[in-house]
Coordinates of C-alpha atoms in Angstrom, one line a residue:
Chain A
M1 CA 71.7 115.3 -25.4
I2 CA 75.2 117.4 -24.5
E3 CA 73.9 120.9 -23.5
I4 CA 75.7 123.5 -23.0
S5 CA 74.4 126.9 -20.9
G6 CA 76.2 130.4 -20.1
L7 CA 79.2 128.7 -19.9
A8 CA 81.7 131.2 -18.7
K9 CA 85.1 131.6 -17.1
T10 CA 88.0 133.1 -16.0
F11 CA 91.6 132.4 -15.8
P12 CA 92.6 134.9 -12.9
A13 CA 95.1 137.6 -13.2
K14 CA 98.9 135.8 -13.2
G15 CA 101.6 138.5 -11.7
K16 CA 101.5 141.1 -14.5
D17 CA 99.1 139.6 -17.4
E18 CA 95.9 141.0 -16.5
P19 CA 93.3 137.9 -15.9
V20 CA 91.8 136.2 -19.1
D21 CA 88.1 135.5 -20.2
A22 CA 88.5 132.6 -21.7
L23 CA 85.2 131.8 -22.1
K24 CA 81.8 133.6 -21.8
D25 CA 77.9 133.1 -22.1
V26 CA 79.0 130.2 -24.4
N27 CA 75.0 127.8 -25.3
L28 CA 75.3 125.3 -27.3
T29 CA 73.1 121.9 -27.9
I30 CA 74.7 119.7 -29.1
Q31 CA 72.0 116.0 -30.8
D32 CA 72.8 112.2 -30.2
G33 CA 74.9 111.4 -33.0
E34 CA 75.6 114.7 -34.1
F35 CA 78.7 115.7 -35.5
L36 CA 79.7 119.3 -34.3
T37 CA 82.9 120.8 -34.8
I38 CA 84.5 123.8 -33.6
L39 CA 86.6 126.4 -35.7
G40 CA 88.2 128.8 -34.1
P41 CA 92.0 130.7 -34.1
S42 CA 94.7 129.3 -32.3
G43 CA 93.5 130.7 -28.2
C44 CA 89.7 130.9 -28.2
G45 CA 89.4 129.0 -25.7
K46 CA 87.6 125.9 -28.1
T47 CA 90.7 123.0 -26.2
T48 CA 89.0 125.3 -22.9
L49 CA 85.4 123.8 -23.5
L50 CA 86.3 120.4 -25.1
R51 CA 87.8 119.6 -21.4
M52 CA 85.2 121.2 -18.9
I53 CA 83.3 119.1 -21.3
A54 CA 84.9 116.6 -20.8
G55 CA 84.5 116.8 -17.3
L56 CA 88.8 117.7 -16.7
M57 CA 89.0 121.3 -16.1
D58 CA 86.4 123.9 -14.0
W59 CA 84.0 126.5 -14.9
D60 CA 83.0 129.3 -13.1
D61 CA 79.9 130.0 -14.7
G62 CA 76.9 128.6 -16.0
E63 CA 76.1 125.0 -17.3
I64 CA 76.9 121.8 -19.4
S65 CA 74.6 118.1 -19.2
V66 CA 74.8 115.4 -20.6
D67 CA 71.0 113.7 -21.2
G68 CA 70.6 115.9 -18.4
K69 CA 72.7 115.2 -16.2
P70 CA 74.4 117.6 -14.6
V71 CA 79.2 117.6 -15.9
R72 CA 80.8 117.2 -13.0
G73 CA 84.2 115.3 -14.0
P74 CA 84.9 112.8 -16.5
G75 CA 82.3 109.9 -16.7
P76 CA 82.3 106.2 -18.8
E77 CA 80.1 108.5 -21.8
R78 CA 82.4 110.2 -22.3
A79 CA 86.2 109.5 -23.7
M80 CA 88.7 111.9 -25.4
V81 CA 91.2 111.8 -28.0
F82 CA 94.3 114.1 -27.4
Q83 CA 96.5 115.7 -30.1
S84 CA 99.5 114.8 -27.9
F85 CA 98.3 110.7 -29.2
A86 CA 99.6 110.9 -24.7
L87 CA 99.8 106.9 -25.2
L88 CA 101.5 104.5 -22.5
P89 CA 105.1 104.7 -23.7
W90 CA 105.4 100.9 -22.2
A91 CA 102.6 99.6 -23.2
T92 CA 101.8 97.9 -26.4
I93 CA 99.6 98.7 -28.5
R94 CA 96.7 96.3 -27.2
D95 CA 97.4 97.5 -23.8
N96 CA 97.4 101.4 -24.5
V97 CA 94.0 100.6 -26.4
A98 CA 92.5 98.5 -23.7
F99 CA 93.6 100.8 -20.5
G100 CA 89.8 102.0 -20.7
L101 CA 88.8 98.6 -20.5
E102 CA 91.8 98.3 -17.4
L103 CA 90.3 101.1 -15.5
R104 CA 87.2 99.9 -14.9
G105 CA 88.5 96.4 -14.1
V106 CA 87.5 94.3 -17.2
S107 CA 88.9 91.0 -17.5
K108 CA 92.2 90.0 -19.3
A109 CA 90.6 88.2 -21.8
K110 CA 87.8 90.2 -22.5
R111 CA 89.1 93.3 -22.6
N112 CA 92.3 92.2 -24.7
A113 CA 89.1 90.6 -26.9
R114 CA 87.4 94.3 -27.0
A115 CA 91.2 96.1 -28.0
D116 CA 91.9 94.0 -31.1
E117 CA 88.3 94.1 -32.6
L118 CA 89.4 97.8 -32.4
I119 CA 93.3 97.3 -33.7
D120 CA 91.7 95.5 -36.6
L121 CA 88.9 98.7 -36.8
V122 CA 91.6 101.2 -36.9
G123 CA 93.7 99.0 -39.7
L124 CA 96.2 98.3 -37.0
R125 CA 96.7 94.4 -37.1
G126 CA 99.7 92.4 -36.6
F127 CA 100.9 96.0 -34.3
E128 CA 99.5 94.5 -31.5
T129 CA 102.3 94.0 -29.2
R130 CA 104.0 96.7 -30.5
L131 CA 105.0 99.7 -28.3
P132 CA 104.3 103.0 -29.4
G133 CA 107.8 104.5 -29.9
Q134 CA 107.7 102.1 -33.0
L135 CA 104.3 103.5 -34.5
S136 CA 104.5 106.6 -36.4
G137 CA 103.0 109.5 -35.8
G138 CA 99.6 108.6 -37.7
M139 CA 99.6 105.2 -35.9
Q140 CA 99.5 106.5 -32.8
Q141 CA 96.5 108.9 -33.5
R142 CA 94.6 105.5 -34.8
V143 CA 95.9 103.7 -31.4
G144 CA 94.1 106.9 -29.3
L145 CA 91.3 106.8 -31.0
A146 CA 91.0 102.7 -30.7
R147 CA 91.6 102.8 -27.5
A148 CA 88.3 105.5 -27.1
L149 CA 86.0 103.3 -29.2
A150 CA 87.4 101.0 -26.5
V151 CA 85.4 101.2 -23.7
D152 CA 82.2 102.4 -26.1
P153 CA 81.8 105.3 -25.2
Q154 CA 78.0 107.8 -26.3
I155 CA 80.2 110.6 -26.9
L156 CA 83.8 111.3 -28.3
L157 CA 85.7 114.2 -27.7
M158 CA 88.4 115.1 -30.1
D159 CA 90.7 117.8 -29.4
E160 CA 92.6 118.9 -32.2
P161 CA 93.4 114.9 -32.9
F162 CA 95.2 115.2 -36.4
G163 CA 96.6 118.9 -36.0
A164 CA 100.5 116.7 -35.4
L165 CA 100.7 115.3 -37.8
D166 CA 101.8 115.6 -41.4
E167 CA 98.9 116.5 -44.4
Q168 CA 99.0 113.2 -46.3
T169 CA 98.3 110.9 -42.6
R170 CA 95.6 114.2 -41.9
R171 CA 93.8 113.1 -44.9
L172 CA 94.1 109.3 -44.9
L173 CA 92.4 109.3 -40.6
Q174 CA 90.1 111.9 -41.5
E175 CA 88.5 109.2 -44.3
E176 CA 89.1 106.8 -41.8
L177 CA 87.7 109.1 -39.1
L178 CA 84.4 109.3 -41.2
Q179 CA 83.8 105.7 -42.2
I180 CA 83.5 104.5 -38.6
W181 CA 81.5 106.9 -37.0
E182 CA 78.9 106.7 -40.1
A183 CA 79.3 103.1 -39.1
T184 CA 78.9 104.2 -34.9
R185 CA 77.1 107.1 -35.1
K186 CA 78.4 108.4 -32.4
T187 CA 78.3 111.3 -30.8
V188 CA 81.1 113.5 -31.5
I189 CA 82.7 117.2 -30.9
F190 CA 85.8 117.3 -33.0
I191 CA 88.1 120.4 -32.2
T192 CA 89.9 122.2 -35.2
H193 CA 92.1 125.2 -36.6
S194 CA 91.4 124.3 -40.4
M195 CA 88.1 125.1 -42.0
E196 CA 88.8 122.3 -45.0
E197 CA 89.2 119.7 -41.8
A198 CA 85.9 121.4 -40.3
V199 CA 84.0 121.5 -42.8
L200 CA 84.2 117.6 -44.4
L201 CA 84.0 116.3 -41.5
G202 CA 81.1 118.1 -39.5
D203 CA 77.0 118.1 -39.7
R204 CA 78.0 121.7 -38.3
V205 CA 80.2 123.8 -37.9
A206 CA 80.6 125.9 -34.4
L207 CA 82.8 128.8 -35.6
M208 CA 84.0 130.5 -31.8
S209 CA 86.4 133.3 -31.6
P210 CA 89.5 134.5 -28.9
R211 CA 89.2 137.3 -26.0
P212 CA 86.7 136.2 -24.5
G213 CA 85.9 132.5 -27.0
R214 CA 82.7 132.4 -27.4
I215 CA 80.6 131.5 -30.6
V216 CA 79.3 133.9 -33.2
E217 CA 77.8 131.6 -35.6
L218 CA 76.9 128.0 -36.4
V219 CA 77.4 127.2 -39.6
P220 CA 75.3 124.0 -41.0
V221 CA 77.0 122.1 -43.5
P222 CA 74.5 120.3 -45.8
L223 CA 76.5 118.0 -47.5
P224 CA 75.8 114.5 -48.4
R225 CA 76.9 111.9 -46.6
P226 CA 77.8 109.3 -45.9
R227 CA 80.9 111.3 -46.7
A228 CA 84.1 109.0 -46.8
S229 CA 83.5 107.4 -50.2
A230 CA 83.2 110.5 -52.0
V231 CA 86.0 112.8 -50.3
D232 CA 87.0 114.0 -52.8
A233 CA 83.5 115.2 -55.1
I234 CA 82.8 117.0 -52.3
E235 CA 86.1 119.2 -51.9
G236 CA 85.7 119.2 -55.7
S237 CA 82.0 120.6 -55.0
A238 CA 81.1 124.4 -55.2
E239 CA 79.1 124.2 -51.8
F240 CA 82.3 123.4 -49.9
A241 CA 83.9 125.9 -52.0
K242 CA 81.5 128.4 -50.3
I243 CA 81.1 127.1 -46.7
T244 CA 85.2 127.6 -46.2
A245 CA 85.1 130.6 -48.2
S246 CA 82.8 132.1 -46.1
L247 CA 84.8 130.3 -42.6
W248 CA 87.2 132.3 -43.5
R249 CA 86.3 135.1 -44.2
Q250 CA 85.2 135.7 -40.6
L251 CA 88.3 134.1 -39.7
R252 CA 90.7 136.3 -40.8
E253 CA 88.4 139.2 -39.4
M254 CA 89.0 137.9 -36.4
Q255 CA 92.3 138.2 -36.5
L256 CA 92.6 141.7 -38.1
F257 CA 90.3 142.9 -35.6
R258 CA 92.8 141.2 -32.8
R259 CA 95.2 143.1 -34.5
H260 CA 94.0 145.7 -35.3
S261 CA 93.3 146.1 -31.8
A262 CA 96.5 145.4 -30.2
Q263 CA 97.5 148.4 -31.9
G264 CA 95.8 150.8 -30.1
R265 CA 93.2 151.6 -33.3
H266 CA 89.9 150.6 -34.0
A267 CA 88.6 147.6 -36.1
P268 CA 87.3 148.1 -39.2
S269 CA 83.4 147.8 -38.8
E270 CA 82.8 146.4 -42.1
P271 CA 84.1 143.7 -43.3
A272 CA 87.1 144.2 -46.2
A273 CA 85.3 141.4 -48.3
Chain B
M1 CA 141.7 109.3 -54.5
N2 CA 139.0 107.0 -55.8
A3 CA 141.2 104.4 -53.6
T4 CA 141.3 106.5 -49.8
A5 CA 137.8 106.5 -50.8
V6 CA 137.2 103.4 -51.1
N7 CA 139.4 102.2 -47.9
A8 CA 137.7 105.1 -46.0
A9 CA 134.1 103.3 -46.8
R10 CA 136.1 99.9 -46.0
S11 CA 137.6 101.4 -42.5
H12 CA 133.6 101.9 -41.9
P13 CA 132.4 98.6 -42.3
P14 CA 128.5 98.6 -41.5
R15 CA 127.9 98.1 -37.9
F16 CA 126.4 94.6 -36.6
P17 CA 125.8 94.7 -34.1
A18 CA 127.8 90.9 -33.2
R19 CA 130.6 93.5 -34.3
R20 CA 129.2 96.3 -31.8
H21 CA 129.4 94.9 -29.0
L22 CA 132.7 93.3 -29.6
T23 CA 133.7 97.0 -30.7
N24 CA 132.5 99.1 -27.1
A25 CA 133.9 96.0 -25.3
A26 CA 137.7 97.3 -26.8
P27 CA 138.5 101.0 -25.6
P28 CA 137.0 100.0 -21.9
A29 CA 139.7 97.1 -21.9
I30 CA 142.5 99.2 -23.5
A31 CA 141.5 101.7 -20.5
L32 CA 141.6 99.2 -18.2
L33 CA 145.2 97.6 -19.1
A34 CA 147.3 101.1 -19.8
G35 CA 146.0 101.6 -16.4
I36 CA 147.3 98.5 -14.7
L37 CA 150.5 99.2 -17.1
A38 CA 151.1 103.0 -15.8
W39 CA 150.3 101.9 -12.1
E40 CA 152.8 99.0 -12.0
V41 CA 156.0 101.3 -14.1
V42 CA 155.5 104.6 -11.9
A43 CA 155.4 102.5 -8.8
R44 CA 158.5 100.6 -9.5
A45 CA 160.2 103.3 -10.7
W46 CA 159.0 105.9 -8.0
G47 CA 159.8 102.9 -5.1
V48 CA 158.1 104.5 -2.6
V49 CA 157.0 102.2 0.0
F50 CA 153.3 103.4 -0.2
F51 CA 152.8 103.0 -3.6
P52 CA 153.3 99.7 -3.9
P53 CA 153.1 98.2 -7.6
F54 CA 149.9 96.8 -8.8
S55 CA 151.3 93.1 -9.5
A56 CA 152.0 93.4 -5.2
V57 CA 148.9 94.6 -4.3
V58 CA 147.3 91.5 -6.3
V59 CA 149.8 89.1 -4.0
R60 CA 148.9 91.1 -1.8
L61 CA 144.8 90.3 -2.4
A62 CA 145.6 86.3 -3.2
E63 CA 147.4 85.9 0.6
L64 CA 144.7 87.9 2.3
T65 CA 142.0 86.3 0.1
A66 CA 143.5 82.8 1.0
G67 CA 143.9 83.3 4.7
G68 CA 140.5 83.3 5.0
R69 CA 140.4 87.0 5.6
I70 CA 138.8 89.3 2.9
L71 CA 136.1 86.3 2.5
S72 CA 134.8 86.8 5.4
S73 CA 135.4 90.2 5.8
L74 CA 133.1 90.5 2.7
V75 CA 129.8 88.7 4.3
G76 CA 129.3 91.5 7.3
T77 CA 130.6 94.1 4.4
L78 CA 128.1 93.3 2.1
T79 CA 125.6 92.2 4.9
N80 CA 125.7 96.2 5.7
L81 CA 125.3 97.3 2.5
V82 CA 122.1 95.4 1.9
I83 CA 120.6 96.3 4.8
G84 CA 121.2 100.2 4.7
F85 CA 120.3 100.6 0.7
T86 CA 117.6 98.8 1.0
I87 CA 116.1 100.7 3.9
A88 CA 117.6 103.9 1.9
A89 CA 115.6 102.8 -0.8
V90 CA 112.4 102.3 0.4
F91 CA 112.6 105.2 2.5
G92 CA 114.2 107.5 0.1
V93 CA 111.5 106.3 -3.1
G94 CA 108.4 106.8 -0.8
I95 CA 109.3 110.4 0.7
G96 CA 110.4 111.4 -2.3
M97 CA 107.4 110.7 -3.9
L98 CA 105.3 112.2 -1.4
M99 CA 107.0 115.7 -2.0
G100 CA 107.0 115.3 -5.9
A101 CA 102.5 114.3 -5.3
Y102 CA 102.0 117.3 -2.9
R103 CA 103.9 120.7 -3.1
K104 CA 103.5 121.3 0.8
V105 CA 105.8 118.0 1.5
E106 CA 107.9 118.9 -0.5
M107 CA 108.3 122.6 0.4
A108 CA 108.8 121.8 4.0
L109 CA 111.3 119.2 3.7
D110 CA 113.5 120.3 1.3
I111 CA 116.1 122.3 2.0
Y112 CA 116.3 119.5 4.9
V113 CA 116.8 117.1 2.0
Y114 CA 119.4 119.8 0.7
A115 CA 121.2 120.7 3.3
M116 CA 122.0 116.5 3.4
L117 CA 122.6 116.2 0.0
T118 CA 125.6 118.3 0.0
A119 CA 126.9 118.0 3.6
P120 CA 129.8 115.8 4.2
S121 CA 127.3 112.5 4.9
L122 CA 130.6 111.0 7.8
V123 CA 129.6 113.9 10.1
F124 CA 127.2 112.2 11.3
A125 CA 129.8 109.2 12.5
P126 CA 129.7 110.0 15.6
I127 CA 126.3 111.1 16.0
F128 CA 125.3 107.3 15.2
F129 CA 127.7 106.7 17.3
A130 CA 127.0 108.6 20.5
I131 CA 123.1 107.3 19.3
F132 CA 123.4 103.5 18.7
G133 CA 127.5 102.5 20.0
L134 CA 129.4 100.3 18.4
S135 CA 126.6 98.2 16.9
R136 CA 125.4 97.6 13.6
A137 CA 122.4 100.0 13.3
S138 CA 125.5 103.2 13.3
I139 CA 127.2 101.5 10.5
L140 CA 123.3 101.4 9.1
G141 CA 123.0 104.7 9.8
V142 CA 125.8 106.1 8.2
V143 CA 124.5 103.9 5.0
I144 CA 122.2 106.0 4.8
I145 CA 122.9 108.9 5.1
Y146 CA 125.0 108.6 2.6
S147 CA 122.6 107.3 0.2
I148 CA 118.9 107.9 1.0
F149 CA 119.0 111.9 -0.1
I150 CA 120.3 112.0 -3.7
I151 CA 117.4 108.6 -4.2
I152 CA 115.2 111.7 -2.6
V153 CA 116.6 114.2 -5.0
N154 CA 115.9 111.7 -8.0
T155 CA 112.2 111.0 -7.0
V156 CA 111.4 114.2 -6.3
A157 CA 113.0 115.3 -9.6
A158 CA 111.7 111.5 -11.8
I159 CA 107.1 112.6 -10.5
R160 CA 107.7 115.7 -11.5
S161 CA 108.4 115.1 -15.1
V162 CA 105.6 112.8 -15.3
P163 CA 103.9 114.1 -18.8
I164 CA 100.4 115.5 -17.3
A165 CA 99.8 114.4 -21.2
L166 CA 99.1 110.8 -19.6
V167 CA 98.1 111.5 -16.4
E168 CA 95.0 113.9 -17.2
M169 CA 94.5 111.7 -20.3
G170 CA 93.9 108.8 -17.0
R171 CA 91.8 110.8 -15.8
S172 CA 89.2 111.6 -18.5
Y173 CA 89.1 107.1 -18.8
C174 CA 87.7 108.0 -14.8
A175 CA 90.7 106.7 -13.4
S176 CA 90.9 106.6 -9.6
E177 CA 94.0 108.4 -7.6
R178 CA 95.2 104.8 -7.1
Q179 CA 95.2 103.7 -10.7
L180 CA 96.7 107.2 -11.3
F181 CA 99.2 106.4 -9.1
M182 CA 99.9 102.4 -9.6
K183 CA 99.3 102.4 -14.1
I184 CA 100.3 106.2 -14.9
I185 CA 102.8 108.0 -12.2
L186 CA 105.0 105.2 -11.1
P187 CA 105.7 103.5 -14.2
A188 CA 106.8 106.4 -15.7
A189 CA 108.5 107.7 -13.1
L190 CA 110.3 104.7 -12.7
P191 CA 113.4 105.7 -14.9
L192 CA 114.2 108.5 -13.3
I193 CA 114.0 106.6 -9.8
F194 CA 116.2 104.1 -11.0
A195 CA 118.8 106.8 -12.4
G196 CA 118.4 108.3 -8.5
L197 CA 118.6 104.1 -7.2
R198 CA 122.1 103.6 -9.7
L199 CA 123.9 106.5 -7.6
G200 CA 122.4 106.0 -4.8
I201 CA 123.9 102.9 -4.4
G202 CA 127.7 104.1 -5.1
R203 CA 127.3 106.3 -2.3
A204 CA 125.6 103.2 -0.5
V205 CA 129.6 101.8 -1.3
K206 CA 131.0 104.8 0.4
G207 CA 128.5 104.8 3.5
T208 CA 129.2 101.4 4.5
I209 CA 133.5 101.0 4.1
N210 CA 133.2 104.6 5.6
G211 CA 131.4 103.6 8.3
E212 CA 132.6 100.4 9.8
M213 CA 136.6 102.3 9.4
F214 CA 135.1 105.0 11.6
I215 CA 132.5 103.8 13.7
T216 CA 133.6 100.2 14.6
A217 CA 136.5 98.2 12.4
V218 CA 135.0 95.3 10.5
G219 CA 134.1 94.2 8.0
L220 CA 136.0 94.8 4.6
G221 CA 136.7 98.7 6.5
A222 CA 138.3 97.5 9.1
V223 CA 141.0 95.4 7.3
V224 CA 141.8 98.6 6.1
I225 CA 141.9 100.1 9.2
S226 CA 144.2 97.4 10.1
A227 CA 146.9 97.8 7.4
G228 CA 146.5 101.2 7.4
R229 CA 148.1 101.4 11.1
R230 CA 150.5 97.7 10.2
F231 CA 151.8 100.4 7.1
D232 CA 150.7 97.8 5.0
A233 CA 150.4 99.7 1.5
A234 CA 149.8 96.5 -0.6
A235 CA 146.9 95.5 1.8
V236 CA 144.9 98.7 2.0
L237 CA 144.6 98.8 -2.1
A238 CA 144.3 95.0 -2.6
V239 CA 140.7 95.5 -0.1
L240 CA 140.3 99.0 -2.3
L241 CA 140.2 96.6 -4.9
V242 CA 138.2 94.2 -3.3
I243 CA 135.1 97.0 -2.3
I244 CA 135.8 98.8 -6.1
I245 CA 134.4 96.0 -7.3
I246 CA 131.9 95.6 -5.1
A247 CA 130.6 98.5 -5.9
L248 CA 131.1 98.3 -9.8
V249 CA 129.0 94.8 -9.4
A250 CA 126.1 96.8 -7.5
V251 CA 125.4 99.5 -9.9
K252 CA 125.5 96.8 -12.2
I253 CA 123.2 94.7 -10.2
V254 CA 120.9 98.2 -9.5
Q255 CA 121.5 98.1 -13.6
I256 CA 120.1 95.1 -14.4
V257 CA 116.4 95.4 -12.5
D258 CA 116.3 98.8 -14.1
A259 CA 116.6 97.1 -17.7
R260 CA 114.2 94.8 -16.8
M261 CA 111.6 97.2 -15.5
T262 CA 112.0 100.1 -17.7
G263 CA 113.2 97.7 -21.3
W264 CA 110.2 100.4 -22.7
L265 CA 112.7 103.0 -22.8
P266 CA 114.5 103.9 -26.4
S267 CA 118.2 103.7 -26.7
T268 CA 118.4 106.7 -27.0
A269 CA 116.4 108.5 -23.9
R270 CA 118.0 106.4 -21.7
Q271 CA 121.6 107.4 -23.1
Q272 CA 120.5 110.8 -21.6
R273 CA 119.4 109.8 -18.8
T274 CA 122.3 108.4 -17.7
R275 CA 123.6 111.8 -18.5
R276 CA 121.5 113.8 -16.8
G277 CA 121.4 111.5 -13.6
G278 CA 125.2 110.9 -13.5
G279 CA 125.0 115.5 -13.2
A280 CA 122.7 115.5 -10.9

């Protein structure tokens, strides 16, 4: 279980810029085996939040704990998948997938065997000795996912992992991720700015608003599982449409509010729709 | 019109690797021949004593080589070059890494590095002479002064250019500081470090010859000096040819080591880096 309470972070003023309240009073509890998607407009602090959970960034106030243990830095029970893939360009696909194990001192034979297992799982068999530069973006992110799974973490932290991919590749990878998750049931925190992606993948959607970044709503997604084999039916369902529409209403309001306040006017007190 | 189109298409055949190899070898070969021809023609037409034609220089080179003078000097020169460049490479890369990794070290040393990089290195020759006298150490000092600063500057840039995303990835997988350095920062920085070493080896050759000419008359530098005193222009140019060949071979060796260690780099990135490194 991941518990986040009263989390706050202010980036200090730089030059003429005002200090930025990146996060303010973020409270969130994520159950074991839950797939939580965090949705918000760009600049709402969702990546900041994920980096803090990963132990890559400090915060000013509040607490993050994993299974009751406070987070003080990166840990072996958490593994991250990056938007930019962050693969080692000089290392083969096999070595990239095995990298987390290599850092932990796992012997070459063992880690290669484990890497090949995961390369198989993400559908990249035959590419073991290629370099990342020889692969398409979608294939590179499969490597990123395999690398994270290779260390067998309890928690997968995914920072807009499909954000840099084209629509078709993204849809394929969403299905594959659902398949893998439904088979392994790891805890996943998945950042996205796509409403459809958030609803399709998540058990719950945490909706964030910008400046200060905070969680304005936790939307449960009561769509049936397993979803991997029924993506089309789910996306065509009334429930799916209803949730994404309500998320979009709130996101649009945030954007409008931001534009109005930027123009020095008051935001409409009632939602437009 | 159709015929011209077909001809145009024929004149650009598909670039098979073997063919490209040939066509890539042709321009430098033609340029080299043209240069030698121009040298020969201009020198003969002009007929100045201090500018002998290429053929005369080659004949003189053959004489010097046969007399054993070139070979014996070559050993001394290469020894100075190898020792001097090795020291410059080890310390240059080391200092550059410290400066790249620690902001404060860079702030402290930056001014010295850039001052020394732009200063004419030969002015330090008398200082080394004063300290080390007529010994090999004086020449090595000059070699190092010539080559170390460009290596430092490139290494700093190399460390700075390591993608933050990769370092962050390493941290997220619980890499220790040592692992971060050995498994991410160093390999990622290697291509630009080698760009610095390539520039450094060229300067080291210059430093070796200048050191041998102006401090202690040994090696090829001594041959140049003594030939100059005898107004033997053909011998001076003959030694110059040898020096150029040494420089080209040395650069080639560094390139080969580079290619072996950074073979993962796509060829386009390699070209860009060469251009960038060459401009530094």
